[in-house]
Short mmCIF file of C-alpha atoms in Angstrom, two decimals:
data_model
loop_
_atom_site.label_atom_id
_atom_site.label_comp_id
_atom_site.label_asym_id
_atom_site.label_seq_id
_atom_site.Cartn_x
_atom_site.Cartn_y
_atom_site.Cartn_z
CA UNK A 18 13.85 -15.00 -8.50
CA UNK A 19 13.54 -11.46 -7.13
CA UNK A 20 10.78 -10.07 -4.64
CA UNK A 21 9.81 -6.85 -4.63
CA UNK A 22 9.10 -5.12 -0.97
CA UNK A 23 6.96 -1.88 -1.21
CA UNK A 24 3.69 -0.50 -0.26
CA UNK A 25 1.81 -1.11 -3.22
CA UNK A 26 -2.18 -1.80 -4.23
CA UNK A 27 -3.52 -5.28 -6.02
CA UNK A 28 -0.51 -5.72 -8.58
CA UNK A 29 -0.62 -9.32 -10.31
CA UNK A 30 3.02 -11.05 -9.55
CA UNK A 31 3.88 -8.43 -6.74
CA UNK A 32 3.85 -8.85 -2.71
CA UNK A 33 0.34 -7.41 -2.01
CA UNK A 34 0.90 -5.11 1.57
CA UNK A 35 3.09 -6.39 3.76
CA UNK A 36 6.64 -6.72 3.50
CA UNK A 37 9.23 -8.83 5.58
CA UNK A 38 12.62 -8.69 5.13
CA UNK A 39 12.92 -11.58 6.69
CA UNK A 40 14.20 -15.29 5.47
CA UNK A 41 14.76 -18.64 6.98
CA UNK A 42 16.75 -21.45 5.56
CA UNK A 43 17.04 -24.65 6.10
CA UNK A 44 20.88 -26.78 6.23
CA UNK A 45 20.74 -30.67 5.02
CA UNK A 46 21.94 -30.94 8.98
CA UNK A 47 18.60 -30.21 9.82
CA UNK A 48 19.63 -27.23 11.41
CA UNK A 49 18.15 -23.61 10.65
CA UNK A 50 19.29 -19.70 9.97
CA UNK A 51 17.18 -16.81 10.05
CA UNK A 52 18.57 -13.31 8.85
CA UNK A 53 16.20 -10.23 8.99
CA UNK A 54 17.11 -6.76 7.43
CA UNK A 55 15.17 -4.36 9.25
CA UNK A 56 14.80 -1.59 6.69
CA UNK A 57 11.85 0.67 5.81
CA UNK A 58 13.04 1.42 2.53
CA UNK A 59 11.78 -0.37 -1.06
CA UNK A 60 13.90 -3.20 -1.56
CA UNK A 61 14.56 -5.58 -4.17
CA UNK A 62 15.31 -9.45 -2.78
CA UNK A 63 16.93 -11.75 -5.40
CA UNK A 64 17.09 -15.50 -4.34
CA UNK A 65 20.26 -17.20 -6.90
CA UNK A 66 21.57 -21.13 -7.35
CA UNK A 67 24.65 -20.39 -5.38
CA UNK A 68 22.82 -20.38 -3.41
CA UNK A 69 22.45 -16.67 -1.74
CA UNK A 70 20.82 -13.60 -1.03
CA UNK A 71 20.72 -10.20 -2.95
CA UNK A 72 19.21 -7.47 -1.08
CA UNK A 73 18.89 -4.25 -2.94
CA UNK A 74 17.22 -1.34 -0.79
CA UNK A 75 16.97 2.26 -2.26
CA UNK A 76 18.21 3.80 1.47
CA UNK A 77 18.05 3.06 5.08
CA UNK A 78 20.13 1.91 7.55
CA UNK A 79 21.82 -2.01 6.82
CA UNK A 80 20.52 -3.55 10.44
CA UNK A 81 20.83 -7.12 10.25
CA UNK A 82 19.87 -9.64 12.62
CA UNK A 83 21.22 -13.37 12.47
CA UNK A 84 19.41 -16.11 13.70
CA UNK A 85 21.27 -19.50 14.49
CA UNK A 86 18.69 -22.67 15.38
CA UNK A 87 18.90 -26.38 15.78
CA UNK A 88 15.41 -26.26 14.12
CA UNK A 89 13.23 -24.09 11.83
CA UNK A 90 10.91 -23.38 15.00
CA UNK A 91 14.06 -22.75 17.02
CA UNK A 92 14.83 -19.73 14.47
CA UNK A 93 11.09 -18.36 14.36
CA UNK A 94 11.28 -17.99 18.28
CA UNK A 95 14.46 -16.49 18.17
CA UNK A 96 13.42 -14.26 15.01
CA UNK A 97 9.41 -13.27 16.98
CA UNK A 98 12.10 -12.52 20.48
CA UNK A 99 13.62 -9.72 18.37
CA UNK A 100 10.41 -8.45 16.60
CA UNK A 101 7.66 -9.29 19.27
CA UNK A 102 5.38 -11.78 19.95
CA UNK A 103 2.11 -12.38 17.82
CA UNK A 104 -0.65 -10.88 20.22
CA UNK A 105 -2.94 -13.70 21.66
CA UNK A 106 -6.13 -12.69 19.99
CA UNK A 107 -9.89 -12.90 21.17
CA UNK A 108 -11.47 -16.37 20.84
CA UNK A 109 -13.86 -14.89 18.55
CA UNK A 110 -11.53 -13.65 16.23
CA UNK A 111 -11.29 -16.45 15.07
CA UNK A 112 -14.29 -18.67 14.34
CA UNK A 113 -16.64 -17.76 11.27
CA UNK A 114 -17.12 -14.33 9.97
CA UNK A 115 -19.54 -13.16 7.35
CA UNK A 116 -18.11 -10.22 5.40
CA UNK A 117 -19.38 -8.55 2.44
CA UNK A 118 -19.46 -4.77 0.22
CA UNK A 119 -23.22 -4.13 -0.78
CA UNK A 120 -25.34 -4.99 1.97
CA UNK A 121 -26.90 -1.15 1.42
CA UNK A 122 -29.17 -0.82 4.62
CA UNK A 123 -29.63 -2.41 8.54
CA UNK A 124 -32.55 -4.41 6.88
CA UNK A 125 -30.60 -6.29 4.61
CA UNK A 126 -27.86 -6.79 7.17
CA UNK A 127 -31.01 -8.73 9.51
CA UNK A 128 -32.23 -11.06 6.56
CA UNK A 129 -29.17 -12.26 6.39
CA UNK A 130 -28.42 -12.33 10.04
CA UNK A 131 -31.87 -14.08 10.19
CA UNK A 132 -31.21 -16.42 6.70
CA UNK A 133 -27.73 -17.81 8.69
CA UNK A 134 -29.70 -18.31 12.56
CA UNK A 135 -33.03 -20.08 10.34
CA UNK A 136 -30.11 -22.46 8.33
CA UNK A 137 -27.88 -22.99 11.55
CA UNK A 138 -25.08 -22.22 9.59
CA UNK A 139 -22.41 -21.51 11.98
CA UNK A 140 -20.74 -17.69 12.25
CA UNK A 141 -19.41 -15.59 14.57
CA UNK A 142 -19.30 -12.23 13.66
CA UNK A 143 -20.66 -9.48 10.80
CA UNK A 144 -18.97 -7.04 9.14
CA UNK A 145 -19.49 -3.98 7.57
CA UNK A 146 -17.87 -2.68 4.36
CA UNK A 147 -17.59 1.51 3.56
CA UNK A 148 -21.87 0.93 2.29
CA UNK A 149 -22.52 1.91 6.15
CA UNK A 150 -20.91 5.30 6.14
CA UNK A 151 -22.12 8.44 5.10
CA UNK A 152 -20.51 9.41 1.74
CA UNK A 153 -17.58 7.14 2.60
CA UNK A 154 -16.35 9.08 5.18
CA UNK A 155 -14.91 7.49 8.66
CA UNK A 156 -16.02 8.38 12.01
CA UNK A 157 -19.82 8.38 10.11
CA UNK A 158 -22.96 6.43 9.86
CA UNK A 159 -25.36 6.78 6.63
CA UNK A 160 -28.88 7.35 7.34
CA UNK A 161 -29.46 4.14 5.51
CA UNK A 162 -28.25 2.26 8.36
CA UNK A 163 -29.35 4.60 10.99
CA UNK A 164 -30.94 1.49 13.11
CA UNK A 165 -27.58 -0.62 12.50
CA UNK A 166 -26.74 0.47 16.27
CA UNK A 167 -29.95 -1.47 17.20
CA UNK A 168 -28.69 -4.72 14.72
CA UNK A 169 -25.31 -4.40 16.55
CA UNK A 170 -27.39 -5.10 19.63
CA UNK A 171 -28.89 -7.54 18.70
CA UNK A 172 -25.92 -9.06 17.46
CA UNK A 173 -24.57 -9.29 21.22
CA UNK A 174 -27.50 -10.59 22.21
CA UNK A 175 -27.43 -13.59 20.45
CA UNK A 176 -23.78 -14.21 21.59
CA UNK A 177 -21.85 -12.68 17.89
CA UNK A 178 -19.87 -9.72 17.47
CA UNK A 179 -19.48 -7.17 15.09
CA UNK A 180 -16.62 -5.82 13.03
CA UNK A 181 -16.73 -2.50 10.64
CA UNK A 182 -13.86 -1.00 8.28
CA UNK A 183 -12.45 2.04 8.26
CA UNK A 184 -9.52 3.82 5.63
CA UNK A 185 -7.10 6.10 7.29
CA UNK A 186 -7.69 8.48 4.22
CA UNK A 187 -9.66 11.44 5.57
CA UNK A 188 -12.46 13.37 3.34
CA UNK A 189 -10.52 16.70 2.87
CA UNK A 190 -12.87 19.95 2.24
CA UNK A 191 -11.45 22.80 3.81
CA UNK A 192 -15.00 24.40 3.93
CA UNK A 193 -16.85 21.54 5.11
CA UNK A 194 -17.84 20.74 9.19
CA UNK A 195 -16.80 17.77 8.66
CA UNK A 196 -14.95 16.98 12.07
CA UNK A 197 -12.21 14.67 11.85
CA UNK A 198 -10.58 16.87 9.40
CA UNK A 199 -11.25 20.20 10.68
CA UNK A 200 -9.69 18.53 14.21
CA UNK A 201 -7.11 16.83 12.51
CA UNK A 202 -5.57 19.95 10.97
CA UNK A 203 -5.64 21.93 14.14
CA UNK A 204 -3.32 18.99 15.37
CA UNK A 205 -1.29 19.10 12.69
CA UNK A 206 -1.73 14.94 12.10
CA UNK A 207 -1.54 14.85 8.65
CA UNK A 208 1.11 14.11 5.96
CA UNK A 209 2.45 17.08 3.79
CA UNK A 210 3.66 17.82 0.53
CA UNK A 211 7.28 19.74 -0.29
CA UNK A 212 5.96 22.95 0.05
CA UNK A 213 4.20 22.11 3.72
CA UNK A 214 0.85 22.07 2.02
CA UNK A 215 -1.35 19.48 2.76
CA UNK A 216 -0.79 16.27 0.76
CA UNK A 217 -4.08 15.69 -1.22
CA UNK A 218 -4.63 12.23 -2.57
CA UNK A 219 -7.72 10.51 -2.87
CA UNK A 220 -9.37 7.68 -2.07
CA UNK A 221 -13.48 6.55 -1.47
CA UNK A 222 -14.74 9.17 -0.48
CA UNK A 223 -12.84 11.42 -2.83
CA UNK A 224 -10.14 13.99 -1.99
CA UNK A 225 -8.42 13.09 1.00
CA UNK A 226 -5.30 13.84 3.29
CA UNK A 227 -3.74 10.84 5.25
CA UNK A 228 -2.94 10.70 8.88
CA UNK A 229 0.68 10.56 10.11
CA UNK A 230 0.76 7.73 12.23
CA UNK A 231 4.02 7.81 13.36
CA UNK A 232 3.26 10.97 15.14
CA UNK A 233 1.84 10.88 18.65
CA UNK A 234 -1.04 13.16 18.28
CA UNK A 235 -1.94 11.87 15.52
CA UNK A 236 -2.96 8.57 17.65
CA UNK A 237 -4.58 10.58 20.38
CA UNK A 238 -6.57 12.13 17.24
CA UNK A 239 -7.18 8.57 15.82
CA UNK A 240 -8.41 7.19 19.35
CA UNK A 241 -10.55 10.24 20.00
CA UNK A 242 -12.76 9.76 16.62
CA UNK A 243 -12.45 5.76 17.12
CA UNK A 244 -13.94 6.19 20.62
CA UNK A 245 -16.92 8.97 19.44
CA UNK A 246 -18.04 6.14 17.05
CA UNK A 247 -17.79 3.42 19.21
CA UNK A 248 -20.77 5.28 21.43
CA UNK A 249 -22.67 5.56 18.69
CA UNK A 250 -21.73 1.81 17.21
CA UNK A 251 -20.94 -0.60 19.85
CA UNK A 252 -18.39 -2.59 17.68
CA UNK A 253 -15.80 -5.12 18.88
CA UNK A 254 -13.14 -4.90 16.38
CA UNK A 255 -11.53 -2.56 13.22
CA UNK A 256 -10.60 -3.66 9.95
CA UNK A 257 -7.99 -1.40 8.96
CA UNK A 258 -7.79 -0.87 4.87
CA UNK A 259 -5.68 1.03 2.43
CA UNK A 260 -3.28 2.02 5.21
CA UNK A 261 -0.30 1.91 2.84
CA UNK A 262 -1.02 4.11 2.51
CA UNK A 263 -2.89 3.63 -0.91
CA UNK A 264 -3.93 6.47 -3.25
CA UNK A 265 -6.00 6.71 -6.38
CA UNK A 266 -3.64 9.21 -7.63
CA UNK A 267 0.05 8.78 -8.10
CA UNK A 268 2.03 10.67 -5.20
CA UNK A 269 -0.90 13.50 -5.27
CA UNK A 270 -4.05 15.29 -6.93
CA UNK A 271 -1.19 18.06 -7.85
CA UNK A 272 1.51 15.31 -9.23
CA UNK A 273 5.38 15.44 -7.09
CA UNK A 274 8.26 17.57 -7.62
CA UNK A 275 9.80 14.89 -10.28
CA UNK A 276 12.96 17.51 -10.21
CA UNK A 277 13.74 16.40 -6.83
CA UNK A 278 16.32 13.24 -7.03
CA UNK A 279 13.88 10.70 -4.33
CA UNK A 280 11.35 10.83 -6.70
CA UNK A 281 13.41 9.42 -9.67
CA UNK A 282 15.93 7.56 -7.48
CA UNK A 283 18.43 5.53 -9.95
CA UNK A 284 17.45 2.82 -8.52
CA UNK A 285 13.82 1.41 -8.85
CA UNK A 286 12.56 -1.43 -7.05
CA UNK A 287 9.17 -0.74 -7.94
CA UNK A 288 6.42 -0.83 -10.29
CA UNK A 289 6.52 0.84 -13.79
CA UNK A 290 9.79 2.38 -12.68
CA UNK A 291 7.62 5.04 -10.30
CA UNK A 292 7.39 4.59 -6.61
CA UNK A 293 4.69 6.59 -6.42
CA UNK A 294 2.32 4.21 -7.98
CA UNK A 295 -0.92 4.93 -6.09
CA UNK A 296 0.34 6.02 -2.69
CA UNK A 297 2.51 9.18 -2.00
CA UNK A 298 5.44 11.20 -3.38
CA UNK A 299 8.34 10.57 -1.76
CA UNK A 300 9.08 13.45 -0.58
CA UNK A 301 6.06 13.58 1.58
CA UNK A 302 6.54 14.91 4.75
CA UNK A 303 6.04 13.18 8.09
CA UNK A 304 6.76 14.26 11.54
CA UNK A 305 10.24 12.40 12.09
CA UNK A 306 10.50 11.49 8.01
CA UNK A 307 10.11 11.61 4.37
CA UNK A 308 7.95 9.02 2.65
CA UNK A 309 10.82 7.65 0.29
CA UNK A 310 12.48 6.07 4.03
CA UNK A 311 9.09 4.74 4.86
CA UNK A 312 7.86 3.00 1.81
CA UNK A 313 7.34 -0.64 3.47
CA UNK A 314 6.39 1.03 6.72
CA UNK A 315 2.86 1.71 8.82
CA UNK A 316 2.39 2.28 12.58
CA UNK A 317 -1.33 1.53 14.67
CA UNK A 318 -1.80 0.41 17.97
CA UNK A 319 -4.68 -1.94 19.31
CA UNK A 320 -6.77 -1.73 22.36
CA UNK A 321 -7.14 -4.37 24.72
CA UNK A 322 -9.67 -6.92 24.16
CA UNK A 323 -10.66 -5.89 21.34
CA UNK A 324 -8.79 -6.92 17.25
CA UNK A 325 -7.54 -5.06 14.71
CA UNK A 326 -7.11 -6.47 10.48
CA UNK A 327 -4.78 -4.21 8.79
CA UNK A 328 -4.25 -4.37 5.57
CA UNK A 329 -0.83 -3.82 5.91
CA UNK A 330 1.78 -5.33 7.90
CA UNK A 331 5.85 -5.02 8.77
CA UNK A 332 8.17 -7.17 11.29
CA UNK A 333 6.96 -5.53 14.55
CA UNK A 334 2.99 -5.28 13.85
CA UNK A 335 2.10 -8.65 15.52
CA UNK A 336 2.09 -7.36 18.69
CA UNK A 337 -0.45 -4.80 17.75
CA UNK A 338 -2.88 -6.14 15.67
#
């Protein structure tokens, strides 16, 4: 049985988007082992009869952790004491929440508001799909919804909250006034190709570049644009999507440099033998790294009282989101 451990889309039979290195077996003593290979590399996992443990990773440093328990739990608190406690999230987080794509205006979003307080069905909070923003693109509101500010209101009023998404995949026009891009590039926050030329994917809202989170101004960049919006839309959480990050092209609008050996590694624990299978070329460039050492790897940060959904998830994210 084999596991594959990469940041990929909806593929039947895969891992969707998280990845955890991590297992946790149990001895007929009763007693419990953990080991956890913290890697950021695609990786291969092969369970056998002997029984044991294949790990196959295309790169990466080999940092193992043991964990030694007189009980399952025992090993998960050792094992959460090395990667970091879960956050304790907001009560709210976690009664009933009505989510859905399509709602297409503020009125809509009220009938049904109104439908679910008539019925005293019980929920909690409303969310928003990418139908509220304009053209799909974050840090925006569509005129269509230009009273949702007023429903978000309302909302607190009677005692809910509200939640809206947003995909770190920024509209890229390099003669549009479109803001978050044209500040984004004077800071430098987003990924490049080989050459040191933007990376172009796409994704809703159509060609897009992708913010490097693992670079500090590019979260000073992200919480600038998350706190403009949040004067115009008073919400109380994020859901975070396609933050593989995913891509409706493979590695780039322009293709990769399939010369260059990380993008046809000899090794592929992937999906139709290409890594690049709707997220980045490897040889992307980040801040600190390439994409091929960062393929089951994402970085965000949460503020306080407040809750983040990402899509995606590694050892280490509970604490943030």
């Amino acid at each position: 049985c084999t596991s594959k451990l990469l940041n990929v889309g909806s593929i039947p039979g895969l891992n969707l988007y998280g990845s955890h290195p991590f297992y946790l077996n149990l001895e007929k003593s009763g007693r419990a082992n953990g080991v956890l290979l913290l890697n950021s590399n695609a990786m291969d996992i092969t369970l056998t009869k002997d029984p044991a443990v294949t790990w196959t990773t295309i790169g990466g440093i080999l940092d193992f952790s043991v964990f030694v328990g007189e009980s399952p739990l025992e090993v998960a608190q050792l094992y959460t004491a090395r990667i970091g406690r879960p956050f304790l999230p907001p009560v709210w987080s976690l009664g009933y929440h009505l989510c859905r794509w399509g709602y297409n205006n503020t009125a809509y979003m009220r009938s049904v508001l109104d439908d679910m307080v008539d019925k005293a069905v019980p929920f909690d909070v409303q969310w928003n799909d990418i139908d509220y923003m304009s053209a799909e693109q974050d840090f925006t509101v569509s005129s269509r919804f230009s009273d949702l500010p007023d429903h978000v209101a309302h909302l607190h009023e009677l005692g809910k909250r509200y939640v809206m998404i947003l995909d770190p995949a920024i509209f890229f026009n390099s003669s549009s006034d479109y803001l978050p891009f044209q500040s984004g590039l004077a800071d430098d926050v987003f990924i490049r190709n080989i050459s040191n030329d933007l990376l172009i994917g796409k994704v809703w809202p159509g060609n897009t570049v992708f913010p490097d989170f693992l670079f500090d101004k590019t979260v000073d960049w992200w919480t600038h644009w998350l706190t403009y919006l949040h004067k115009t839309l008073d919400f109380d959480g994020v859901w975070i999507d396609m933050n593989e990050p995913e891509s409706f092209y493979d590695g780039s609008v322009s293709g990769c440099p399939w010369e260059d050996a990380l993008e046809q590694p000899p090794y592929y624990p992937g999906v139709r033998n290409r890594l690049q299978w709707h997220t980045l070329c490897m040889t992307a460039k980040q801040h600190q790294y390439l994409h091929y050492t960062l393929t089951t790897c994402t970085a965000g940060r949460r503020h306080t009282q407040h809750t983040v959904l990402s899509r995606h998830y590694v050892p280490g994210t509970g604490p943030l989101f």
